[in-house]
Amino acid sequence: MNAHPDHESLVASDDGIAKGDLLMDVRNVSLSFGGVKAITDISFDVRKGEIRAIIGPNGAGKTSMLNVINGFYTPQVGTITFRGKERRAMKPHDAVRQGIARTFQNVALFKGMSTLDNIMAGRSVRMNRNIAWQMLWRGPALNEEIEHREKVEEIIDFLEIEHIRRTPVGKLPYGLQKRVELGRALAMEPSLLLLDEPMAGMNLEEKEDMSRFILDVNQQRGTTIALIEHDMGVVMDLSDRVVVLDYGKKIADGPPEEVKNSQAVIDAYLGVPH
Amino acid sequence: MEMLHSILVAPFADMAEAPDFFLQVVWEGLVSGVLYALIALGFVLIYKSSRIFNFAQGIMVVFAALTLVGLHENGVPALLAVPLTLVVMFFLAVGIERVVLRPLVNQPDIILFMATIGITLFLIGLGETIFGGANKIMITEQLGIPTGSWVLEPFGGFVSIEQRDMTAVVGAVLLVIALLLFLNKSKMGRAIRALGDDHQAALSVGISLSTIWVLVWFISGIIALATGIVWGARAGVSFALEVIALKALPVLMLGGLESVTGAIVGGLAIGILEKVFEIYWGQPLLGGNTEAWFAYMLALLVLLVRPQGLFGEKIIERV
Amino acid sequence: MFYRIAGQYKTSYHTDYALFPVKQDAWLLALILLFAFVVFPLTASDFMFRALLIPVLIYALAALGLNILTGYAGQLSLGTGAFMGVGAYACYKLITIFPDLNIIVAIALSGFFSAAAGVAFGLPSLRIKGFYLAIATLAAQFFLLWLFQKWAWLYNYNASGAIQVPNMQLFGVTVAGAQAPVLAQYFFVLIVVCVITMFAVNITRGRIGRTWKAVRDMDIAAELVGINLMKAKLSAFFVSSYIVGIAGALFVFMWRGAAEADLFDIQLSFRVLFIAIIGGLGSILGNYLGALLIVALPVLIGTVPAAFGLPISSAMVEHLNTMIIGALIIGFLIIEPHGLARFWALIREKLIIWPFPH
Amino acid sequence: MAQAHPLPDTFPKYLLRNAEMFGTRPAMRHKDRGIWQSWTWAEQRDQIRDFALGLTRLGLQKGDKVAIVGANRPRLYWAVCAVQSVGGIPLPVYADAVADELSYVLTHAGVRFAVVQDQEQVDKLQSFIERLTSLAAIIYDEPRGLRDYDKHMLHDFSDVQDMGRRAQSADAQLASRWESDIRNASGEDISIMLYTSGTTGRSKGVMLKAKNAVKAAQDTVAFDKLSETDSVLAYLPLAWVGDHYLNYAQGYVAGFCVACPESAQTVAQDLRELAPTFYFAPPRVFEGLLTSITIRMDDASALKQRIYRHFIDVARKHGEAILEGRKVPATARMSYALGEVLVYGPLKNVLGLSNIRVAYTAGEAIGADLFSFFRALGVNLKQLYGQTEAFLYVTCQKDGQVRSDTVGPPAPNVDIRISQDGEVQFRSPGMFSGYYLEDDKTADAMTPDGYVKTGDAGFFEKDGQLKIIDRAKDVGKLSNGALFAPKYIENMLKFFPNIKEAVAFGNGNDFASAFINIDLQAVGNWAERNNIAYASYQELAGHPLVYKMIAANVEDTNRRLAAEPMMAAAQIKRFLILHKELDADDGELTRTQKVRRAFVAERYAPLIEAVYDGSAEKFVDTEVTYEDGRKGRISATVKIVDTAVFDPAEPMQEAAE
């Protein structure tokens, strides 16, 4: 029985929001860890289908903001409206159910498993055959496994990582681990994909590949992307709109050219004393 | 209703009724608490310096006691047997570092934890083979530990304090003070604390891992010997001690794996509460012998409230 | 050398998910099963069954249960002995309350009691992790052990505090109790262990196995991938304790014949933990290899030197055995932290690419 | 394969027959999405029918040419048969051909359609689309990246098949009419046009009639008793005559299963998974295999090495005899059997050669020890000699009568003769029907009485096997009149694992000389084991120890040349190691890695001069093109070394063995 390679399965599940409309609205979010103020009163919105970059010097609160969006941290103040539902506290795996997936700054893959299993883990939220079927394996459980395996094989083909399908991820070079992690996030068919410095520590060629993948995901699959990245060249090329954070506050928000020339951003990066 | 009364009211009534008996119970609890604290101290010292959860601390106590008594039985005078045992403990520390710890330097914590289980078994087997499995009597008199007891009459009642218990408490306090001074003030002490955070970092700063580890295991060997003597004096030297030494685990859970004060306070708390619960709740209501599980249940409840224990640092998950 | 991988290509995902993608492995298992179901029953002596074959299977099953919890789901447990006890006592009470209950049903049901206990003591795993979690299972171990001694209803109030297995028939053959022939008990245990192992293999292979491994490797990432940590951890405790409970029931009904409370003490927990460690955490095959080693060792130490003429007292055998196991654990952790299972995997890999080194 | 009606004489006819007789057997496999996707003959027929009818909807008429550009993909193979089924002429072209080569071939042939693999080929075609006046549409197999291209002339393969299906549902008779057209098609039609990768000048379009191609394939299928149970891995370029003959032509005639690898990088892994029964590889691939075996074995443990060496010696002595069923002492047969379990079986298994019933090599001469190494392992490796103009087979060796230094007797129904100046000429059933639109070149290639001139010099040995010496035009004479066959010398040099490529010179000079390219993998591994540091290929090539090692190899070659009366005079007196690898991108090699002798001679003229004026070294500065087309320059001082020469009388140790 052949796997019928349908390329349409790669398109993100439609979440009932038209392209360009509001997908997520972050309003007055503040987050602190016992006195340390990581984020203070930040608001910005993300439109469906765009690549929204979040940039800022180290320690500006970028990753913390990402963790708030996908429910890992609960902000003390402020709310996040995602696909029309407003919420402040949300368990991470509920955020996933609503269609938020992410990659991590320093690769959080499951070291004990192979590339295929890591990406299949991204599908687990959509697989639900109960334990009885799993015990028998042949039958509904295996059919479900194969159904999701075909989706994962689409992603493996899309990210051109067929040659490392069975390799334990612990053995992979850094660049490939990042790609597997992107694969895992794509496997969750998110409507919002949070990328935390997808190109950190990559050489030029790997960066070009990753940019191509990100563009393909955004254009071909229509997945909205929130991108944290330091490499200005990449940010300017890829993103439609940019939010600039500094010391936990928002200092600029708008299209790349406009943000690039704003004095506040230049100061932040060149280090004017606060 | 009557059930509630016997749980919540009756025990406190008994305490008030016989304060001297209550004091006696608290004292007995305190003494066993000191022993738990000493063992826990050995754990903390090793965990603080090498991130190793040393399961073998309990058996080292037994092994030290056995060696001491074994040497004495073979004609070595008591006061000479103690330094000799310390030498044995030193070589044990060198052996453990060389054979077990050095090859496993960068392994994950779970692997090191299991290695200490391996050491535990090995030492049990070794001890039994050399000294035979039978129980032995601690040579308390020969070590000059007074064996008499004092009698006090607080609240017109009657409380007897064993002198050897008092020496145990005093000895423990001295040991703890010496340890704290050593850790915080001396050069070696700082190296031990630095090592705890990150093996590689410490290595890169030029702290030689192997000497520090030998030193740390030797110090916990000394503590083990002291504990062995005191414990042996109360309950005789036997391998059953190893299971009781497990009681140090809840102490660590309560006090946090890294803090010396946590180990002491935790040890005393568990010792006292355990005894009190046994006497006033365990025997009348639950058929006694609750000391077997009380410490673990207590530690479990505390952990549910504060996952990092009373004194541990707050665990922040960084992604 | 013996492996011929060439030509074994997969034309469908079904075959890709086969239990043995390489048929030589299937032949190897067939050979082992042939020995287990045919050769041993014909050749082994009663001593061999009682001292080696039955205990290896039961210990392997217990280690399999523990491995699912610690090896696959990463939740450390030191309470295996107690959960085996729950299985044993539950089974005993079931057959005393319903005397005509079929033994298979009794054993199967007793698993649920230990599973319930496992889940109860597994609840803390939602808040505490790593070593700290060991305390929860230690509490279970000591508390349940105390319960077995104190709660007389468990052993039907008989004076000795021990439970005695009555004679029980299955399809007309006495399988449990004093008169049960050792061969019947061996087959009973073998079939139960094979069935449960097959279920365990299927579960760890599929979605549930993956979620467990994800929780084991990095629970934060697992949660952010949409895995509900509570469901994953508790299911691991449930399945693990169920299997351990069954092993406990077999331990008493098919091997020991009788049991008193301190049979299920912390030493039993350690023993099963060593089997899982030396066998290889995170593997199914490892449990069998570990059990074989840990059970066979004392028998070897006892018989081999005697054969060479220097008799060793049974106490000395016990001491040497403990020492050697301790040394083995350390040795394995240094040479191959993933135990005998990884050893076999490396040998198999070498055979496949023989005569090349890489 | 008895069948009711007469033997089919076109491949589409075979398609229909196979779909009937072997409907459920696998016809095509492709490793994709982690598993081997399979199609039976019946499914393959339907796929081809739908595409063919779709093509006619797009306006394909009889005689139109359709270019097929891409790697080995099921859909491209189906496109070939689909085009043939409606009377068109498929035209496979090398996928890695650069734009201007591709544009010349497509404009020269006037293609109406192009079936390509992916976006890369589409971009290549669109870069010179304006020159393809007759092109009606481009059809692509993999849609990746082509979603937002303007679809005016661009169609997805499956869309064209949908058109075919819709047409069939609209007109119920269409399918049966398609089949009857096939059955009535005449064998005289041109079934395929293959452009040769000419070593000199522009490539020429070789036309092959259907009946000729089918007849040739029927002969060789019978010769090697191939059947529908065989399997083959199609990994060599689709446009090469070898792939088209061995996989496509013989595939249809025998009905066996053709498998396409997942990608170019995973061929070795796919070969191992599939373990095909029929295998073809140029000598260079076998060289690579042997080199990788020796390198990996050098790293093995002492015990494994001892076992390996012992049994390889046993195989060298008795392997071939056992393979050919000759009498061998019982003890030898026994230790060979043990060797099969311990070394040969596993070795063949790891390389994927376990199930091979018939294996061929061709294209260049193969070293004697390399050839016998694989035969000794039990791989039934044979030699064949052929050309695009002969639809491959000119000569091929029979099972049991195999020699490493000859290419075998004439293939079935092939008539071969040697001209006065030693050129091999042939007439064969698979003969081509001339070059497309180039009758003058066709005339040059044929003799007046209808024989095809191969351009190779050779002679028949006593046992009737043909021995190829060299390209006819390259065979020259030394200044003292002695025969100088550069290819013959080069092949001998290349038999050494450390030498990857060699170019011999001497025509019209006093002595023969050679330019040598070292094999980076083999010499690099040797350098590593003797901890010799080197930063680049150039540095390793110039290393004195490497020179010493290569000098020893050249001396060995001279000893062998001395043993052959005709070649003794052309021993190599001086040689140098080139500072850069000869590369197809620099034009020094053809697409199939054959040396373009004239180009190399002209490009390195100063070096040749230095060799013959006796200087010990020569500074040289050459231009290099990198992978992405940028140009750069490499300069180095190349040392030139003299080597010992043996007078023909000296006995050869090897001969004595």
PDB file of N, CA, C and O in Angstrom, chain D residues 214-231:
ATOM      1  N   VAL D 214      14.535  -3.589 -29.750  1.00  0.00           N
ATOM      2  CA  VAL D 214      13.864  -4.719 -29.083  1.00  0.00           C
ATOM      3  C   VAL D 214      14.616  -6.011 -29.394  1.00  0.00           C
ATOM      4  O   VAL D 214      14.915  -6.814 -28.500  1.00  0.00           O
ATOM      5  N   LYS D 215      15.033  -6.171 -30.681  1.00  0.00           N
ATOM      6  CA  LYS D 215      15.724  -7.415 -31.083  1.00  0.00           C
ATOM      7  C   LYS D 215      17.008  -7.576 -30.260  1.00  0.00           C
ATOM      8  O   LYS D 215      17.262  -8.640 -29.663  1.00  0.00           O
ATOM      9  N   ALA D 216      17.788  -6.484 -30.145  1.00  0.00           N
ATOM     10  CA  ALA D 216      19.051  -6.556 -29.379  1.00  0.00           C
ATOM     11  C   ALA D 216      18.743  -6.967 -27.941  1.00  0.00           C
ATOM     12  O   ALA D 216      19.378  -7.875 -27.388  1.00  0.00           O
ATOM     13  N   ALA D 217      17.735  -6.363 -27.364  1.00  0.00           N
ATOM     14  CA  ALA D 217      17.399  -6.657 -25.957  1.00  0.00           C
ATOM     15  C   ALA D 217      16.958  -8.111 -25.828  1.00  0.00           C
ATOM     16  O   ALA D 217      17.387  -8.827 -24.898  1.00  0.00           O
ATOM     17  N   GLN D 218      16.157  -8.596 -26.818  1.00  0.00           N
ATOM     18  CA  GLN D 218      15.713 -10.003 -26.730  1.00  0.00           C
ATOM     19  C   GLN D 218      16.923 -10.939 -26.735  1.00  0.00           C
ATOM     20  O   GLN D 218      16.992 -11.883 -25.954  1.00  0.00           O
ATOM     21  N   ASP D 219      17.920 -10.612 -27.586  1.00  0.00           N
ATOM     22  CA  ASP D 219      19.102 -11.491 -27.665  1.00  0.00           C
ATOM     23  C   ASP D 219      19.805 -11.566 -26.318  1.00  0.00           C
ATOM     24  O   ASP D 219      20.080 -12.631 -25.786  1.00  0.00           O
ATOM     25  N   THR D 220      20.064 -10.388 -25.720  1.00  0.00           N
ATOM     26  CA  THR D 220      20.876 -10.419 -24.472  1.00  0.00           C
ATOM     27  C   THR D 220      20.044 -10.952 -23.298  1.00  0.00           C
ATOM     28  O   THR D 220      20.573 -11.591 -22.398  1.00  0.00           O
ATOM     29  N   VAL D 221      18.723 -10.719 -23.311  1.00  0.00           N
ATOM     30  CA  VAL D 221      17.886 -11.274 -22.218  1.00  0.00           C
ATOM     31  C   VAL D 221      17.982 -12.801 -22.282  1.00  0.00           C
ATOM     32  O   VAL D 221      18.186 -13.467 -21.253  1.00  0.00           O
ATOM     33  N   ALA D 222      17.923 -13.338 -23.514  1.00  0.00           N
ATOM     34  CA  ALA D 222      18.040 -14.806 -23.646  1.00  0.00           C
ATOM     35  C   ALA D 222      19.455 -15.223 -23.242  1.00  0.00           C
ATOM     36  O   ALA D 222      19.656 -16.183 -22.499  1.00  0.00           O
ATOM     37  N   PHE D 223      20.455 -14.449 -23.690  1.00  0.00           N
ATOM     38  CA  PHE D 223      21.877 -14.780 -23.431  1.00  0.00           C
ATOM     39  C   PHE D 223      22.112 -14.948 -21.925  1.00  0.00           C
ATOM     40  O   PHE D 223      22.750 -15.898 -21.460  1.00  0.00           O
ATOM     41  N   ASP D 224      21.562 -14.026 -21.130  1.00  0.00           N
ATOM     42  CA  ASP D 224      21.810 -14.103 -19.672  1.00  0.00           C
ATOM     43  C   ASP D 224      20.612 -14.687 -18.948  1.00  0.00           C
ATOM     44  O   ASP D 224      20.535 -14.630 -17.711  1.00  0.00           O
ATOM     45  N   LYS D 225      19.647 -15.235 -19.677  1.00  0.00           N
ATOM     46  CA  LYS D 225      18.468 -15.910 -19.075  1.00  0.00           C
ATOM     47  C   LYS D 225      17.807 -15.005 -18.037  1.00  0.00           C
ATOM     48  O   LYS D 225      17.520 -15.415 -16.900  1.00  0.00           O
ATOM     49  N   LEU D 226      17.582 -13.703 -18.386  1.00  0.00           N
ATOM     50  CA  LEU D 226      16.908 -12.786 -17.443  1.00  0.00           C
ATOM     51  C   LEU D 226      15.407 -13.071 -17.479  1.00  0.00           C
ATOM     52  O   LEU D 226      14.864 -13.427 -18.536  1.00  0.00           O
ATOM     53  N   SER D 227      14.748 -12.915 -16.345  1.00  0.00           N
ATOM     54  CA  SER D 227      13.297 -13.201 -16.325  1.00  0.00           C
ATOM     55  C   SER D 227      12.608 -12.178 -15.427  1.00  0.00           C
ATOM     56  O   SER D 227      13.255 -11.308 -14.854  1.00  0.00           O
ATOM     57  N   GLU D 228      11.255 -12.354 -15.308  1.00  0.00           N
ATOM     58  CA  GLU D 228      10.483 -11.354 -14.548  1.00  0.00           C
ATOM     59  C   GLU D 228      10.842 -11.384 -13.055  1.00  0.00           C
ATOM     60  O   GLU D 228      10.511 -10.481 -12.301  1.00  0.00           O
ATOM     61  N   THR D 229      11.585 -12.445 -12.601  1.00  0.00           N
ATOM     62  CA  THR D 229      11.895 -12.499 -11.164  1.00  0.00           C
ATOM     63  C   THR D 229      13.154 -11.689 -10.838  1.00  0.00           C
ATOM     64  O   THR D 229      13.520 -11.541  -9.677  1.00  0.00           O
ATOM     65  N   ASP D 230      13.836 -11.181 -11.878  1.00  0.00           N
ATOM     66  CA  ASP D 230      15.070 -10.424 -11.603  1.00  0.00           C
ATOM     67  C   ASP D 230      14.728  -9.019 -11.125  1.00  0.00           C
ATOM     68  O   ASP D 230      13.568  -8.576 -11.199  1.00  0.00           O
ATOM     69  N   SER D 231      15.774  -8.339 -10.596  1.00  0.00           N
ATOM     70  CA  SER D 231      15.554  -6.938 -10.167  1.00  0.00           C
ATOM     71  C   SER D 231      16.841  -6.165 -10.424  1.00  0.00           C
ATOM     72  O   SER D 231      17.927  -6.756 -10.483  1.00  0.00           O
TER      73      SER D 231
END
